[in-house]
Amino acid sequence: LSGFLSGFFSILFSCVFVAISLISTNQYFLNIAKTILMVHLPVAFIEGVITGFILTFLKKTKSEIIGG
């Protein structure tokens, strides 16, 4: 679960900060900022799943890398 959350929130927070910077630049970018957020939600989910699988694999094979 921690792997999924770290992958998911890394993409999500990046998109939120890009949207905030676009909106603070000019209000005309509001629709673009909404589109960026909506398009990256599936990407964030996929990133979370991949990161979760990788961390699970590393825990099973090379647990000294993670410290567990």
Tab-separated table of N, CA and C in Angstrom:
chain	number	residue	atom	x	y	z
A	1	LEU	N	0.830	-1.204	0.000
A	1	LEU	CA	0.000	0.000	0.000
A	1	LEU	C	0.866	1.255	0.000
A	2	SER	N	1.970	1.226	0.727
A	2	SER	CA	2.833	2.414	0.766
A	2	SER	C	3.469	2.684	-0.590
A	3	GLY	N	3.788	1.628	-1.331
A	3	GLY	CA	4.338	1.808	-2.673
A	3	GLY	C	3.331	2.435	-3.609
A	4	PHE	N	2.090	1.958	-3.531
A	4	PHE	CA	1.039	2.539	-4.372
A	4	PHE	C	0.834	4.009	-4.050
A	5	LEU	N	0.746	4.320	-2.771
A	5	LEU	CA	0.492	5.707	-2.370
A	5	LEU	C	1.632	6.634	-2.763
A	6	SER	N	2.861	6.163	-2.635
A	6	SER	CA	3.983	7.033	-3.009
A	6	SER	C	4.005	7.297	-4.507
A	7	GLY	N	3.735	6.287	-5.314
A	7	GLY	CA	3.687	6.492	-6.756
A	7	GLY	C	2.513	7.350	-7.183
A	8	PHE	N	1.350	7.093	-6.582
A	8	PHE	CA	0.138	7.832	-6.928
A	8	PHE	C	0.263	9.306	-6.568
A	9	PHE	N	0.676	9.574	-5.338
A	9	PHE	CA	0.726	10.966	-4.889
A	9	PHE	C	1.873	11.752	-5.519
A	10	SER	N	2.923	11.085	-5.957
A	10	SER	CA	3.992	11.827	-6.631
A	10	SER	C	3.484	12.429	-7.935
A	11	ILE	N	2.730	11.664	-8.703
A	11	ILE	CA	2.156	12.187	-9.944
A	11	ILE	C	1.065	13.202	-9.638
A	12	LEU	N	0.220	12.890	-8.673
A	12	LEU	CA	-0.904	13.778	-8.358
A	12	LEU	C	-0.426	15.144	-7.872
A	13	PHE	N	0.541	15.165	-6.960
A	13	PHE	CA	1.033	16.449	-6.454
A	13	PHE	C	1.754	17.245	-7.533
A	14	SER	N	2.460	16.554	-8.421
A	14	SER	CA	3.106	17.260	-9.532
A	14	SER	C	2.069	17.954	-10.398
A	15	CYS	N	0.990	17.260	-10.694
A	15	CYS	CA	-0.071	17.860	-11.521
A	15	CYS	C	-0.767	19.006	-10.801
A	16	VAL	N	-0.976	18.862	-9.517
A	16	VAL	CA	-1.617	19.935	-8.752
A	16	VAL	C	-0.743	21.183	-8.763
A	17	PHE	N	0.560	21.011	-8.588
A	17	PHE	CA	1.447	22.175	-8.593
A	17	PHE	C	1.543	22.823	-9.966
A	18	VAL	N	1.509	22.014	-11.023
A	18	VAL	CA	1.486	22.578	-12.375
A	18	VAL	C	0.192	23.351	-12.590
A	19	ALA	N	-0.924	22.795	-12.145
A	19	ALA	CA	-2.211	23.476	-12.295
A	19	ALA	C	-2.238	24.783	-11.509
A	20	ILE	N	-1.699	24.778	-10.305
A	20	ILE	CA	-1.657	26.002	-9.498
A	20	ILE	C	-0.799	27.060	-10.175
A	21	SER	N	0.340	26.647	-10.714
A	21	SER	CA	1.195	27.637	-11.376
A	21	SER	C	0.544	28.176	-12.644
A	22	LEU	N	-0.175	27.347	-13.379
A	22	LEU	CA	-0.876	27.836	-14.566
A	22	LEU	C	-1.988	28.810	-14.201
A	23	ILE	N	-2.770	28.457	-13.194
A	23	ILE	CA	-3.887	29.317	-12.790
A	23	ILE	C	-3.379	30.627	-12.216
A	24	SER	N	-2.283	30.581	-11.472
A	24	SER	CA	-1.758	31.822	-10.896
A	24	SER	C	-1.139	32.725	-11.960
A	25	THR	N	-0.731	32.151	-13.085
A	25	THR	CA	-0.198	32.955	-14.177
A	25	THR	C	-1.297	33.734	-14.871
A	26	ASN	N	-2.358	33.019	-15.234
A	26	ASN	CA	-3.439	33.658	-15.967
A	26	ASN	C	-4.694	32.809	-15.795
A	27	GLN	N	-5.825	33.431	-15.575
A	27	GLN	CA	-7.073	32.703	-15.372
A	27	GLN	C	-7.549	31.991	-16.638
A	28	TYR	N	-7.016	32.377	-17.786
A	28	TYR	CA	-7.400	31.706	-19.028
A	28	TYR	C	-6.893	30.266	-19.082
A	29	PHE	N	-5.949	29.932	-18.236
A	29	PHE	CA	-5.404	28.579	-18.199
A	29	PHE	C	-6.215	27.636	-17.312
A	30	LEU	N	-7.354	28.075	-16.812
A	30	LEU	CA	-8.149	27.249	-15.901
A	30	LEU	C	-8.605	25.954	-16.573
A	31	ASN	N	-9.100	26.041	-17.789
A	31	ASN	CA	-9.552	24.830	-18.483
A	31	ASN	C	-8.396	23.881	-18.779
A	32	ILE	N	-7.250	24.432	-19.109
A	32	ILE	CA	-6.075	23.590	-19.360
A	32	ILE	C	-5.639	22.905	-18.068
A	33	ALA	N	-5.684	23.631	-16.962
A	33	ALA	CA	-5.300	23.051	-15.675
A	33	ALA	C	-6.246	21.911	-15.293
A	34	LYS	N	-7.538	22.091	-15.529
A	34	LYS	CA	-8.505	21.021	-15.248
A	34	LYS	C	-8.236	19.806	-16.123
A	35	THR	N	-7.920	20.065	-17.383
A	35	THR	CA	-7.633	18.964	-18.302
A	35	THR	C	-6.386	18.198	-17.876
A	36	ILE	N	-5.365	18.921	-17.457
A	36	ILE	CA	-4.133	18.268	-16.998
A	36	ILE	C	-4.423	17.365	-15.804
A	37	LEU	N	-5.213	17.854	-14.869
A	37	LEU	CA	-5.538	17.048	-13.694
A	37	LEU	C	-6.335	15.804	-14.068
A	38	MET	N	-7.316	15.951	-14.940
A	38	MET	CA	-8.152	14.814	-15.313
A	38	MET	C	-7.377	13.772	-16.130
A	39	VAL	N	-6.504	14.236	-17.010
A	39	VAL	CA	-5.748	13.308	-17.855
A	39	VAL	C	-4.728	12.523	-17.033
A	40	HIS	N	-4.170	13.139	-16.014
A	40	HIS	CA	-3.119	12.478	-15.249
A	40	HIS	C	-3.638	11.585	-14.116
A	41	LEU	N	-4.928	11.573	-13.852
A	41	LEU	CA	-5.449	10.665	-12.825
A	41	LEU	C	-5.215	9.189	-13.183
A	42	PRO	N	-5.521	8.750	-14.410
A	42	PRO	CA	-5.188	7.353	-14.733
A	42	PRO	C	-3.683	7.078	-14.723
A	43	VAL	N	-2.898	8.063	-15.133
A	43	VAL	CA	-1.440	7.905	-15.112
A	43	VAL	C	-0.961	7.729	-13.673
A	44	ALA	N	-1.531	8.498	-12.752
A	44	ALA	CA	-1.155	8.386	-11.342
A	44	ALA	C	-1.532	7.012	-10.794
A	45	PHE	N	-2.692	6.509	-11.192
A	45	PHE	CA	-3.108	5.183	-10.736
A	45	PHE	C	-2.154	4.106	-11.249
A	46	ILE	N	-1.807	4.178	-12.517
A	46	ILE	CA	-0.885	3.198	-13.103
A	46	ILE	C	0.489	3.294	-12.445
A	47	GLU	N	0.948	4.509	-12.199
A	47	GLU	CA	2.237	4.703	-11.520
A	47	GLU	C	2.208	4.098	-10.122
A	48	GLY	N	1.099	4.265	-9.425
A	48	GLY	CA	0.967	3.682	-8.096
A	48	GLY	C	1.018	2.166	-8.119
A	49	VAL	N	0.333	1.564	-9.081
A	49	VAL	CA	0.337	0.104	-9.194
A	49	VAL	C	1.738	-0.409	-9.515
A	50	ILE	N	2.406	0.226	-10.452
A	50	ILE	CA	3.757	-0.216	-10.828
A	50	ILE	C	4.724	-0.066	-9.658
A	51	THR	N	4.669	1.063	-8.969
A	51	THR	CA	5.554	1.277	-7.824
A	51	THR	C	5.260	0.277	-6.713
A	52	GLY	N	3.985	-0.006	-6.496
A	52	GLY	CA	3.616	-1.001	-5.490
A	52	GLY	C	4.162	-2.380	-5.817
A	53	PHE	N	4.050	-2.796	-7.083
A	53	PHE	CA	4.592	-4.094	-7.489
A	53	PHE	C	6.109	-4.139	-7.341
A	54	ILE	N	6.770	-3.062	-7.709
A	54	ILE	CA	8.232	-3.037	-7.616
A	54	ILE	C	8.681	-3.126	-6.161
A	55	LEU	N	8.026	-2.390	-5.284
A	55	LEU	CA	8.415	-2.449	-3.871
A	55	LEU	C	8.121	-3.812	-3.262
A	56	THR	N	7.013	-4.429	-3.648
A	56	THR	CA	6.710	-5.773	-3.161
A	56	THR	C	7.760	-6.773	-3.643
A	57	PHE	N	8.142	-6.653	-4.895
A	57	PHE	CA	9.180	-7.530	-5.444
A	57	PHE	C	10.507	-7.334	-4.717
A	58	LEU	N	10.876	-6.070	-4.475
A	58	LEU	CA	12.143	-5.810	-3.792
A	58	LEU	C	12.121	-6.303	-2.351
A	59	LYS	N	10.981	-6.221	-1.682
A	59	LYS	CA	10.887	-6.742	-0.314
A	59	LYS	C	11.113	-8.247	-0.285
A	60	LYS	N	10.605	-8.941	-1.303
A	60	LYS	CA	10.742	-10.395	-1.332
A	60	LYS	C	12.141	-10.835	-1.740
A	61	THR	N	12.768	-10.113	-2.647
A	61	THR	CA	14.047	-10.577	-3.184
A	61	THR	C	15.256	-9.924	-2.525
A	62	LYS	N	15.226	-8.633	-2.331
A	62	LYS	CA	16.367	-7.897	-1.769
A	62	LYS	C	15.868	-6.967	-0.670
A	63	SER	N	15.458	-7.541	0.430
A	63	SER	CA	14.870	-6.730	1.499
A	63	SER	C	15.875	-5.780	2.141
A	64	GLU	N	17.171	-6.036	2.000
A	64	GLU	CA	18.163	-5.129	2.593
A	64	GLU	C	18.210	-3.790	1.870
A	65	ILE	N	17.732	-3.737	0.632
A	65	ILE	CA	17.691	-2.468	-0.101
A	65	ILE	C	16.691	-1.519	0.547
A	66	ILE	N	15.543	-2.053	0.931
A	66	ILE	CA	14.473	-1.230	1.500
A	66	ILE	C	14.672	-1.027	2.997
A	67	GLY	N	15.325	-1.936	3.628
A	67	GLY	CA	15.547	-1.826	5.065
A	67	GLY	C	14.520	-2.614	5.854
A	68	GLY	N	13.885	-3.562	5.241
A	68	GLY	CA	12.860	-4.340	5.921
A	68	GLY	C	13.156	-5.740	5.845
